[in-house]
Structures are given as structure tokens and as C-alpha cells.
Amino acid sequence: MTASSTPTPTPSLPILFRDGWRVFFMAAGLYAVAAIAVWLLWTAGAAELPFAPGPIAWHAHEMVFGFASAALGGFFLTAVPNWTGAPAPTDRFVALVAGLWLAGRVAVWFSGALPAGVVALLDLAFVPVLGARMVAMLMIRPKPQNLMFIALLTLFWTSNLLVHLDWIGWSATEAQGMRGGLLTVSAMIAVLGGRVTPAFTRNALLRGNPASPVPVSRKPLEIAGVALPILTALLALAGAPDLPTGAVATAAGIAAGLRLAGWRGLSTLGEPIVWALHAGYAMLALGLLAWGLALLGLGSEIGALHILGVGAIGGMTLAVMSRASIGHSGRPLRAPATVALAYGLIPLATLLRWAASAWPGSFHAAGTLGAGALWILAFVLYLLALWPVWTSPRPVKGDAS
């Protein structure tokens, strides 16, 4: 017998790794549930946590550099090829970066038993590999408005580095790293949300009525709405004094609110998949304003940070991940009822968590637990609705499913 000249086909990986949005948007949802469930167990006194950092530091770190980084990974691996016309990443690359993300989560989870330097190396590996691939794709069709995400991703990674340098014992930069990471993700939302929210709103309104008034964007507000959140993130990362940081953050919140006011959000109430974007951006405006005022001595800083973390990052990522999953899977661009309910639960969770910080007496524990329960329910609904989307091929044209 002679050997066949036909090459043996390389076995493909599971469909979950075929597209970045599949594995990362699933991972973000799973981690949103798991990380908050662990946190609530500790808050209720039902579990001891085995991490090297304190439970509060672990919670803050994993929601920013764990949950949010998964959402960013899925978004950039999906959006950048669309922006540039570059080939989409292969399933092997998607599996590689997903593995790096997971390795970081495992390392932080077992940080009590691992050297701090090893934990740092594993947790810091994901973003540089993701960023290198983004650079390669963006250089095919380089545009400043897209290349800026490399700078923001660098700020995000640097924020995490500052946290790990503190955990290793080389610096006292945990707080500014945590705030820098949270504010950098908020700045990304200001940029991306400022693009997609009015664009998708315009499409929805014109689809319903070609003569409908459309969202209005004003150049000075567009510039301020991007520049001020980025400057806020830079000041937070640098550990700048409260007065200038608070003033800039307050101005950033006002600019975001004025931008949002021109986008005709009330006209989208009949389309949850659109108004969820407005709700997330509204939380961004409110969170930046509240954080700025807190630094100036008005209100709870922890409450303001949770408006950004729960309302802006949680709400906007939920809106974008669900929309992208539905749209890129070839299904009709409508939010299932359970996902629409999840959209509404996030602002309620934000309100409860803010109230728990604003009135830290006997309500603190109940408010924290209630907010966490609503968050978990929202992401469980998201997972149940979209699991078949992530794990199934695109429906063929004419398929009733």
C-alpha cells in the first residue's frame, strides 16, 4: 500500500473557539456569576477565601481585571477585524488567549499558595498577547480613532501591574491600580459607547420611521466626552491629588450626560437591545459625576465606584455582549425577554449597591447582598438565553430556528 498524498486535515477545535465573541462573552457571564457568588458567601460570613490579597482587594481586582477583561477580549477580537478587514483570529489563537485569561484567574484564586511573582506573570500575560494581535490587525488599516484603544489597553495593563507590584511588596500602589483599571474601562465605554449608542439608535429609529428625528452629536461635546474620561483615568492611575482628579471627573460626567441627552434614548424604550446601551451610558455619566463629587467631599466614593462598576461596566458590557452575540450569530437582532429583564436588573442592582455605601449602617449588608443577588440573576438570565448561540453554528438561511 502506498501512502495517500492527500494531507490529513487538521482537527478543528470546538465551535466555542471559532469566534472571539463566543468563548469570551460566555466566560464573562460565567465569571460574573461565580465571582460575585463567592464574594457574597464571604460577605455573609459563610466562607473563608484562600487568596493572598484581602477579600475586598480580590473582589475589586477580579471584577475589573477578570470579568471586564473577558468582555474586552471578546469585543476586540470581534470588532477589530470588522474595522480593518483583517482576517479573524484562528480558533487556535482564540483558544490561546482564552487559556491565558483563565490562567490569570486560576493564579489569583490560588495566590495564597503561589509566589506573588508567579501570580503576577500569569495574570499579566493575557493583555499583551491580545494587544499584539490587535496591533497587527489595526496596522492593516490604521486609523487614530482605533489605534487609541492600544493606548487604553496599555493603561489597563499598567493598572494591573501596579496592583501586582503592591501584592509582591515592591510598592504601595494597589489603590491607584484598582481605580486606574476601573476608570480606564470606563473611558473605553465613553469612547465605544459614544460610537455605538447613537449609531444603533439612529438605525433603529429610521427602521421604524424614515422621517424620525435622529440622535444629535455636537463636536465640542464629542471631544470632551472622549478626552475627559481618558484624562480622568490617567489622573487616577497616576494617583493625582483629589482636587484636580475630582474636578476632571465631574466635568467628564457632565459631558457624558450632555452627550446622552442628544441621543433620543426615550424613543428606544420599545427596543430593549437599544435602550440598554442608553442605560449603560447613563450609568457612566452618573458614576463619573458621583465619583468626581465624592473626591471633592460630596458623597460616598465607594458608592460612586460601584455606579461605574455595576451600572456602567456591568450594564454596558451586558448590552454589547448580548447584541454582538445575537448579531454575529446571524439571528434576528432582538433581545430575548429574559435578556431584556437582565438589562433592567442591572440599574436596580446599582441603586441597591450605591445605597448600601451611602447609608452604611444596618442596611449595608442587606443592600450589598441584594445587589449581588440581582447581578447574579441578570447574568444567569443572560447565560441561559445565549448559551445556544455561543455553542451552535450560525443558522442557515431559512432555518426556522
PDB file of N, CA and C in Angstrom, residues 62-143:
ATOM      1  N   GLU A  62     -10.834  41.221  40.624  1.00  0.00           N
ATOM      2  CA  GLU A  62     -11.406  40.245  39.701  1.00  0.00           C
ATOM      3  C   GLU A  62     -12.578  40.789  38.903  1.00  0.00           C
ATOM      4  N   MET A  63     -13.292  41.752  39.436  1.00  0.00           N
ATOM      5  CA  MET A  63     -14.368  42.341  38.642  1.00  0.00           C
ATOM      6  C   MET A  63     -13.815  43.250  37.544  1.00  0.00           C
ATOM      7  N   VAL A  64     -12.695  43.911  37.814  1.00  0.00           N
ATOM      8  CA  VAL A  64     -12.095  44.787  36.796  1.00  0.00           C
ATOM      9  C   VAL A  64     -11.201  43.992  35.856  1.00  0.00           C
ATOM     10  N   PHE A  65     -10.226  43.273  36.412  1.00  0.00           N
ATOM     11  CA  PHE A  65      -9.213  42.616  35.581  1.00  0.00           C
ATOM     12  C   PHE A  65      -9.581  41.171  35.231  1.00  0.00           C
ATOM     13  N   GLY A  66     -10.681  40.673  35.775  1.00  0.00           N
ATOM     14  CA  GLY A  66     -11.177  39.357  35.412  1.00  0.00           C
ATOM     15  C   GLY A  66     -12.401  39.453  34.538  1.00  0.00           C
ATOM     16  N   PHE A  67     -13.524  39.876  35.109  1.00  0.00           N
ATOM     17  CA  PHE A  67     -14.769  39.997  34.352  1.00  0.00           C
ATOM     18  C   PHE A  67     -14.641  40.974  33.189  1.00  0.00           C
ATOM     19  N   ALA A  68     -14.234  42.210  33.470  1.00  0.00           N
ATOM     20  CA  ALA A  68     -14.200  43.231  32.419  1.00  0.00           C
ATOM     21  C   ALA A  68     -13.185  42.884  31.338  1.00  0.00           C
ATOM     22  N   SER A  69     -12.055  42.273  31.702  1.00  0.00           N
ATOM     23  CA  SER A  69     -11.056  41.946  30.690  1.00  0.00           C
ATOM     24  C   SER A  69     -11.572  40.873  29.735  1.00  0.00           C
ATOM     25  N   ALA A  70     -12.407  39.938  30.216  1.00  0.00           N
ATOM     26  CA  ALA A  70     -13.008  38.949  29.319  1.00  0.00           C
ATOM     27  C   ALA A  70     -13.934  39.627  28.317  1.00  0.00           C
ATOM     28  N   ALA A  71     -14.744  40.571  28.800  1.00  0.00           N
ATOM     29  CA  ALA A  71     -15.628  41.304  27.895  1.00  0.00           C
ATOM     30  C   ALA A  71     -14.831  42.088  26.857  1.00  0.00           C
ATOM     31  N   LEU A  72     -13.735  42.720  27.283  1.00  0.00           N
ATOM     32  CA  LEU A  72     -12.897  43.461  26.345  1.00  0.00           C
ATOM     33  C   LEU A  72     -12.264  42.521  25.321  1.00  0.00           C
ATOM     34  N   GLY A  73     -11.784  41.360  25.773  1.00  0.00           N
ATOM     35  CA  GLY A  73     -11.175  40.413  24.852  1.00  0.00           C
ATOM     36  C   GLY A  73     -12.142  39.982  23.769  1.00  0.00           C
ATOM     37  N   GLY A  74     -13.348  39.627  24.144  1.00  0.00           N
ATOM     38  CA  GLY A  74     -14.338  39.225  23.155  1.00  0.00           C
ATOM     39  C   GLY A  74     -14.694  40.345  22.204  1.00  0.00           C
ATOM     40  N   PHE A  75     -14.812  41.558  22.746  1.00  0.00           N
ATOM     41  CA  PHE A  75     -15.170  42.690  21.887  1.00  0.00           C
ATOM     42  C   PHE A  75     -14.076  42.985  20.867  1.00  0.00           C
ATOM     43  N   PHE A  76     -12.838  43.107  21.332  1.00  0.00           N
ATOM     44  CA  PHE A  76     -11.762  43.496  20.415  1.00  0.00           C
ATOM     45  C   PHE A  76     -11.463  42.415  19.384  1.00  0.00           C
ATOM     46  N   LEU A  77     -11.515  41.145  19.754  1.00  0.00           N
ATOM     47  CA  LEU A  77     -11.267  40.084  18.788  1.00  0.00           C
ATOM     48  C   LEU A  77     -12.358  40.024  17.725  1.00  0.00           C
ATOM     49  N   THR A  78     -13.520  40.588  18.030  1.00  0.00           N
ATOM     50  CA  THR A  78     -14.630  40.607  17.076  1.00  0.00           C
ATOM     51  C   THR A  78     -14.664  41.903  16.281  1.00  0.00           C
ATOM     52  N   ALA A  79     -14.464  43.035  16.960  1.00  0.00           N
ATOM     53  CA  ALA A  79     -14.634  44.328  16.311  1.00  0.00           C
ATOM     54  C   ALA A  79     -13.465  44.718  15.418  1.00  0.00           C
ATOM     55  N   VAL A  80     -12.243  44.432  15.854  1.00  0.00           N
ATOM     56  CA  VAL A  80     -11.079  44.916  15.098  1.00  0.00           C
ATOM     57  C   VAL A  80     -11.035  44.338  13.686  1.00  0.00           C
ATOM     58  N   PRO A  81     -11.299  43.043  13.463  1.00  0.00           N
ATOM     59  CA  PRO A  81     -11.366  42.575  12.075  1.00  0.00           C
ATOM     60  C   PRO A  81     -12.424  43.305  11.250  1.00  0.00           C
ATOM     61  N   ASN A  82     -13.545  43.658  11.872  1.00  0.00           N
ATOM     62  CA  ASN A  82     -14.573  44.416  11.152  1.00  0.00           C
ATOM     63  C   ASN A  82     -14.102  45.818  10.821  1.00  0.00           C
ATOM     64  N   TRP A  83     -13.343  46.435  11.715  1.00  0.00           N
ATOM     65  CA  TRP A  83     -12.841  47.788  11.462  1.00  0.00           C
ATOM     66  C   TRP A  83     -11.812  47.819  10.337  1.00  0.00           C
ATOM     67  N   THR A  84     -11.018  46.761  10.235  1.00  0.00           N
ATOM     68  CA  THR A  84      -9.844  46.812   9.352  1.00  0.00           C
ATOM     69  C   THR A  84      -9.924  45.902   8.135  1.00  0.00           C
ATOM     70  N   GLY A  85     -10.850  44.962   8.122  1.00  0.00           N
ATOM     71  CA  GLY A  85     -10.882  43.973   7.058  1.00  0.00           C
ATOM     72  C   GLY A  85      -9.852  42.875   7.238  1.00  0.00           C
ATOM     73  N   ALA A  86      -9.190  42.829   8.394  1.00  0.00           N
ATOM     74  CA  ALA A  86      -8.194  41.788   8.662  1.00  0.00           C
ATOM     75  C   ALA A  86      -8.893  40.446   8.851  1.00  0.00           C
ATOM     76  N   PRO A  87      -8.187  39.348   8.543  1.00  0.00           N
ATOM     77  CA  PRO A  87      -8.774  38.026   8.826  1.00  0.00           C
ATOM     78  C   PRO A  87      -9.056  37.875  10.314  1.00  0.00           C
ATOM     79  N   ALA A  88     -10.145  37.246  10.619  1.00  0.00           N
ATOM     80  CA  ALA A  88     -10.469  36.997  12.026  1.00  0.00           C
ATOM     81  C   ALA A  88      -9.439  36.058  12.634  1.00  0.00           C
ATOM     82  N   PRO A  89      -9.148  36.171  13.917  1.00  0.00           N
ATOM     83  CA  PRO A  89      -8.198  35.253  14.561  1.00  0.00           C
ATOM     84  C   PRO A  89      -8.635  33.803  14.400  1.00  0.00           C
ATOM     85  N   THR A  90      -7.667  32.915  14.287  1.00  0.00           N
ATOM     86  CA  THR A  90      -7.969  31.495  14.164  1.00  0.00           C
ATOM     87  C   THR A  90      -8.498  30.941  15.476  1.00  0.00           C
ATOM     88  N   ASP A  91      -9.107  29.771  15.386  1.00  0.00           N
ATOM     89  CA  ASP A  91      -9.620  29.154  16.604  1.00  0.00           C
ATOM     90  C   ASP A  91      -8.494  28.835  17.576  1.00  0.00           C
ATOM     91  N   ARG A  92      -7.307  28.518  17.057  1.00  0.00           N
ATOM     92  CA  ARG A  92      -6.186  28.217  17.947  1.00  0.00           C
ATOM     93  C   ARG A  92      -5.722  29.463  18.697  1.00  0.00           C
ATOM     94  N   PHE A  93      -5.730  30.603  18.022  1.00  0.00           N
ATOM     95  CA  PHE A  93      -5.342  31.822  18.728  1.00  0.00           C
ATOM     96  C   PHE A  93      -6.385  32.185  19.779  1.00  0.00           C
ATOM     97  N   VAL A  94      -7.654  32.067  19.411  1.00  0.00           N
ATOM     98  CA  VAL A  94      -8.726  32.355  20.376  1.00  0.00           C
ATOM     99  C   VAL A  94      -8.590  31.452  21.593  1.00  0.00           C
ATOM    100  N   ALA A  95      -8.300  30.168  21.358  1.00  0.00           N
ATOM    101  CA  ALA A  95      -8.117  29.245  22.478  1.00  0.00           C
ATOM    102  C   ALA A  95      -6.908  29.626  23.316  1.00  0.00           C
ATOM    103  N   LEU A  96      -5.839  30.090  22.658  1.00  0.00           N
ATOM    104  CA  LEU A  96      -4.635  30.500  23.384  1.00  0.00           C
ATOM    105  C   LEU A  96      -4.928  31.661  24.326  1.00  0.00           C
ATOM    106  N   VAL A  97      -5.542  32.726  23.813  1.00  0.00           N
ATOM    107  CA  VAL A  97      -5.770  33.893  24.666  1.00  0.00           C
ATOM    108  C   VAL A  97      -6.828  33.598  25.726  1.00  0.00           C
ATOM    109  N   ALA A  98      -7.800  32.743  25.399  1.00  0.00           N
ATOM    110  CA  ALA A  98      -8.771  32.338  26.421  1.00  0.00           C
ATOM    111  C   ALA A  98      -8.073  31.558  27.537  1.00  0.00           C
ATOM    112  N   GLY A  99      -7.122  30.727  27.144  1.00  0.00           N
ATOM    113  CA  GLY A  99      -6.356  29.997  28.153  1.00  0.00           C
ATOM    114  C   GLY A  99      -5.519  30.910  29.027  1.00  0.00           C
ATOM    115  N   LEU A 100      -4.938  31.954  28.422  1.00  0.00           N
ATOM    116  CA  LEU A 100      -4.167  32.919  29.208  1.00  0.00           C
ATOM    117  C   LEU A 100      -5.060  33.667  30.186  1.00  0.00           C
ATOM    118  N   TRP A 101      -6.239  34.055  29.729  1.00  0.00           N
ATOM    119  CA  TRP A 101      -7.191  34.729  30.630  1.00  0.00           C
ATOM    120  C   TRP A 101      -7.539  33.805  31.801  1.00  0.00           C
ATOM    121  N   LEU A 102      -7.838  32.554  31.491  1.00  0.00           N
ATOM    122  CA  LEU A 102      -8.210  31.601  32.543  1.00  0.00           C
ATOM    123  C   LEU A 102      -7.034  31.349  33.484  1.00  0.00           C
ATOM    124  N   ALA A 103      -5.828  31.284  32.941  1.00  0.00           N
ATOM    125  CA  ALA A 103      -4.653  31.068  33.796  1.00  0.00           C
ATOM    126  C   ALA A 103      -4.499  32.196  34.805  1.00  0.00           C
ATOM    127  N   GLY A 104      -4.797  33.420  34.390  1.00  0.00           N
ATOM    128  CA  GLY A 104      -4.750  34.543  35.324  1.00  0.00           C
ATOM    129  C   GLY A 104      -5.754  34.406  36.442  1.00  0.00           C
ATOM    130  N   ARG A 105      -6.952  33.941  36.100  1.00  0.00           N
ATOM    131  CA  ARG A 105      -7.980  33.783  37.138  1.00  0.00           C
ATOM    132  C   ARG A 105      -7.585  32.676  38.116  1.00  0.00           C
ATOM    133  N   VAL A 106      -7.067  31.577  37.592  1.00  0.00           N
ATOM    134  CA  VAL A 106      -6.650  30.471  38.460  1.00  0.00           C
ATOM    135  C   VAL A 106      -5.494  30.909  39.358  1.00  0.00           C
ATOM    136  N   ALA A 107      -4.554  31.670  38.783  1.00  0.00           N
ATOM    137  CA  ALA A 107      -3.398  32.121  39.566  1.00  0.00           C
ATOM    138  C   ALA A 107      -3.830  33.011  40.725  1.00  0.00           C
ATOM    139  N   VAL A 108      -4.745  33.934  40.459  1.00  0.00           N
ATOM    140  CA  VAL A 108      -5.207  34.819  41.531  1.00  0.00           C
ATOM    141  C   VAL A 108      -5.998  34.022  42.557  1.00  0.00           C
ATOM    142  N   TRP A 109      -6.776  33.043  42.096  1.00  0.00           N
ATOM    143  CA  TRP A 109      -7.548  32.209  43.017  1.00  0.00           C
ATOM    144  C   TRP A 109      -6.623  31.452  43.971  1.00  0.00           C
ATOM    145  N   PHE A 110      -5.520  30.922  43.440  1.00  0.00           N
ATOM    146  CA  PHE A 110      -4.582  30.155  44.268  1.00  0.00           C
ATOM    147  C   PHE A 110      -3.390  31.002  44.712  1.00  0.00           C
ATOM    148  N   SER A 111      -3.584  32.307  44.751  1.00  0.00           N
ATOM    149  CA  SER A 111      -2.478  33.202  45.110  1.00  0.00           C
ATOM    150  C   SER A 111      -1.964  32.970  46.530  1.00  0.00           C
ATOM    151  N   GLY A 112      -2.787  32.396  47.387  1.00  0.00           N
ATOM    152  CA  GLY A 112      -2.328  32.099  48.732  1.00  0.00           C
ATOM    153  C   GLY A 112      -1.290  31.001  48.783  1.00  0.00           C
ATOM    154  N   ALA A 113      -1.212  30.193  47.705  1.00  0.00           N
ATOM    155  CA  ALA A 113      -0.266  29.076  47.677  1.00  0.00           C
ATOM    156  C   ALA A 113       0.829  29.257  46.636  1.00  0.00           C
ATOM    157  N   LEU A 114       0.794  30.347  45.891  1.00  0.00           N
ATOM    158  CA  LEU A 114       1.767  30.573  44.829  1.00  0.00           C
ATOM    159  C   LEU A 114       2.630  31.791  45.151  1.00  0.00           C
ATOM    160  N   PRO A 115       3.869  31.831  44.677  1.00  0.00           N
ATOM    161  CA  PRO A 115       4.672  33.050  44.830  1.00  0.00           C
ATOM    162  C   PRO A 115       3.988  34.222  44.126  1.00  0.00           C
ATOM    163  N   ALA A 116       4.062  35.393  44.735  1.00  0.00           N
ATOM    164  CA  ALA A 116       3.381  36.562  44.183  1.00  0.00           C
ATOM    165  C   ALA A 116       3.894  36.900  42.789  1.00  0.00           C
ATOM    166  N   GLY A 117       5.173  36.659  42.529  1.00  0.00           N
ATOM    167  CA  GLY A 117       5.714  36.938  41.204  1.00  0.00           C
ATOM    168  C   GLY A 117       5.126  36.036  40.141  1.00  0.00           C
ATOM    169  N   VAL A 118       4.890  34.768  40.478  1.00  0.00           N
ATOM    170  CA  VAL A 118       4.271  33.838  39.532  1.00  0.00           C
ATOM    171  C   VAL A 118       2.833  34.265  39.237  1.00  0.00           C
ATOM    172  N   VAL A 119       2.115  34.655  40.287  1.00  0.00           N
ATOM    173  CA  VAL A 119       0.745  35.134  40.107  1.00  0.00           C
ATOM    174  C   VAL A 119       0.735  36.338  39.158  1.00  0.00           C
ATOM    175  N   ALA A 120       1.662  37.250  39.360  1.00  0.00           N
ATOM    176  CA  ALA A 120       1.727  38.436  38.511  1.00  0.00           C
ATOM    177  C   ALA A 120       2.018  38.065  37.061  1.00  0.00           C
ATOM    178  N   LEU A 121       2.990  37.191  36.829  1.00  0.00           N
ATOM    179  CA  LEU A 121       3.345  36.805  35.467  1.00  0.00           C
ATOM    180  C   LEU A 121       2.165  36.166  34.746  1.00  0.00           C
ATOM    181  N   LEU A 122       1.461  35.285  35.429  1.00  0.00           N
ATOM    182  CA  LEU A 122       0.330  34.611  34.795  1.00  0.00           C
ATOM    183  C   LEU A 122      -0.822  35.570  34.538  1.00  0.00           C
ATOM    184  N   ASP A 123      -1.094  36.447  35.494  1.00  0.00           N
ATOM    185  CA  ASP A 123      -2.235  37.347  35.340  1.00  0.00           C
ATOM    186  C   ASP A 123      -1.956  38.468  34.343  1.00  0.00           C
ATOM    187  N   LEU A 124      -0.696  38.827  34.177  1.00  0.00           N
ATOM    188  CA  LEU A 124      -0.350  39.933  33.279  1.00  0.00           C
ATOM    189  C   LEU A 124      -0.084  39.480  31.847  1.00  0.00           C
ATOM    190  N   ALA A 125      -0.199  38.181  31.559  1.00  0.00           N
ATOM    191  CA  ALA A 125       0.170  37.671  30.230  1.00  0.00           C
ATOM    192  C   ALA A 125      -0.917  37.893  29.189  1.00  0.00           C
ATOM    193  N   PHE A 126      -2.170  37.909  29.597  1.00  0.00           N
ATOM    194  CA  PHE A 126      -3.282  37.942  28.641  1.00  0.00           C
ATOM    195  C   PHE A 126      -3.312  39.208  27.788  1.00  0.00           C
ATOM    196  N   VAL A 127      -3.276  40.363  28.423  1.00  0.00           N
ATOM    197  CA  VAL A 127      -3.446  41.625  27.700  1.00  0.00           C
ATOM    198  C   VAL A 127      -2.339  41.874  26.666  1.00  0.00           C
ATOM    199  N   PRO A 128      -1.053  41.637  26.958  1.00  0.00           N
ATOM    200  CA  PRO A 128      -0.038  41.861  25.918  1.00  0.00           C
ATOM    201  C   PRO A 128      -0.234  40.997  24.668  1.00  0.00           C
ATOM    202  N   VAL A 129      -0.637  39.738  24.838  1.00  0.00           N
ATOM    203  CA  VAL A 129      -0.865  38.878  23.674  1.00  0.00           C
ATOM    204  C   VAL A 129      -2.075  39.376  22.885  1.00  0.00           C
ATOM    205  N   LEU A 130      -3.143  39.722  23.582  1.00  0.00           N
ATOM    206  CA  LEU A 130      -4.305  40.307  22.919  1.00  0.00           C
ATOM    207  C   LEU A 130      -3.930  41.602  22.210  1.00  0.00           C
ATOM    208  N   GLY A 131      -3.185  42.468  22.897  1.00  0.00           N
ATOM    209  CA  GLY A 131      -2.805  43.751  22.306  1.00  0.00           C
ATOM    210  C   GLY A 131      -1.916  43.598  21.091  1.00  0.00           C
ATOM    211  N   ALA A 132      -0.984  42.630  21.118  1.00  0.00           N
ATOM    212  CA  ALA A 132      -0.107  42.415  19.970  1.00  0.00           C
ATOM    213  C   ALA A 132      -0.920  42.018  18.744  1.00  0.00           C
ATOM    214  N   ARG A 133      -1.899  41.151  18.944  1.00  0.00           N
ATOM    215  CA  ARG A 133      -2.747  40.753  17.815  1.00  0.00           C
ATOM    216  C   ARG A 133      -3.570  41.933  17.321  1.00  0.00           C
ATOM    217  N   MET A 134      -4.058  42.761  18.229  1.00  0.00           N
ATOM    218  CA  MET A 134      -4.806  43.955  17.825  1.00  0.00           C
ATOM    219  C   MET A 134      -3.946  44.890  16.995  1.00  0.00           C
ATOM    220  N   VAL A 135      -2.694  45.104  17.416  1.00  0.00           N
ATOM    221  CA  VAL A 135      -1.796  45.973  16.665  1.00  0.00           C
ATOM    222  C   VAL A 135      -1.611  45.440  15.252  1.00  0.00           C
ATOM    223  N   ALA A 136      -1.380  44.135  15.126  1.00  0.00           N
ATOM    224  CA  ALA A 136      -1.177  43.542  13.804  1.00  0.00           C
ATOM    225  C   ALA A 136      -2.397  43.760  12.911  1.00  0.00           C
ATOM    226  N   MET A 137      -3.587  43.633  13.462  1.00  0.00           N
ATOM    227  CA  MET A 137      -4.801  43.830  12.674  1.00  0.00           C
ATOM    228  C   MET A 137      -5.047  45.300  12.380  1.00  0.00           C
ATOM    229  N   LEU A 138      -4.823  46.165  13.373  1.00  0.00           N
ATOM    230  CA  LEU A 138      -5.088  47.592  13.188  1.00  0.00           C
ATOM    231  C   LEU A 138      -4.151  48.225  12.180  1.00  0.00           C
ATOM    232  N   MET A 139      -2.929  47.720  12.056  1.00  0.00           N
ATOM    233  CA  MET A 139      -1.982  48.312  11.120  1.00  0.00           C
ATOM    234  C   MET A 139      -2.331  48.024   9.659  1.00  0.00           C
ATOM    235  N   ILE A 140      -3.253  47.104   9.424  1.00  0.00           N
ATOM    236  CA  ILE A 140      -3.716  46.870   8.058  1.00  0.00           C
ATOM    237  C   ILE A 140      -4.460  48.101   7.541  1.00  0.00           C
ATOM    238  N   ARG A 141      -5.201  48.733   8.406  1.00  0.00           N
ATOM    239  CA  ARG A 141      -5.931  49.951   8.047  1.00  0.00           C
ATOM    240  C   ARG A 141      -5.866  50.893   9.252  1.00  0.00           C
ATOM    241  N   PRO A 142      -4.696  51.504   9.492  1.00  0.00           N
ATOM    242  CA  PRO A 142      -4.515  52.289  10.720  1.00  0.00           C
ATOM    243  C   PRO A 142      -5.341  53.571  10.721  1.00  0.00           C
ATOM    244  N   LYS A 143      -6.074  53.765  11.781  1.00  0.00           N
ATOM    245  CA  LYS A 143      -6.846  54.988  11.981  1.00  0.00           C
ATOM    246  C   LYS A 143      -6.653  55.422  13.430  1.00  0.00           C
TER     247      LYS A 143
END
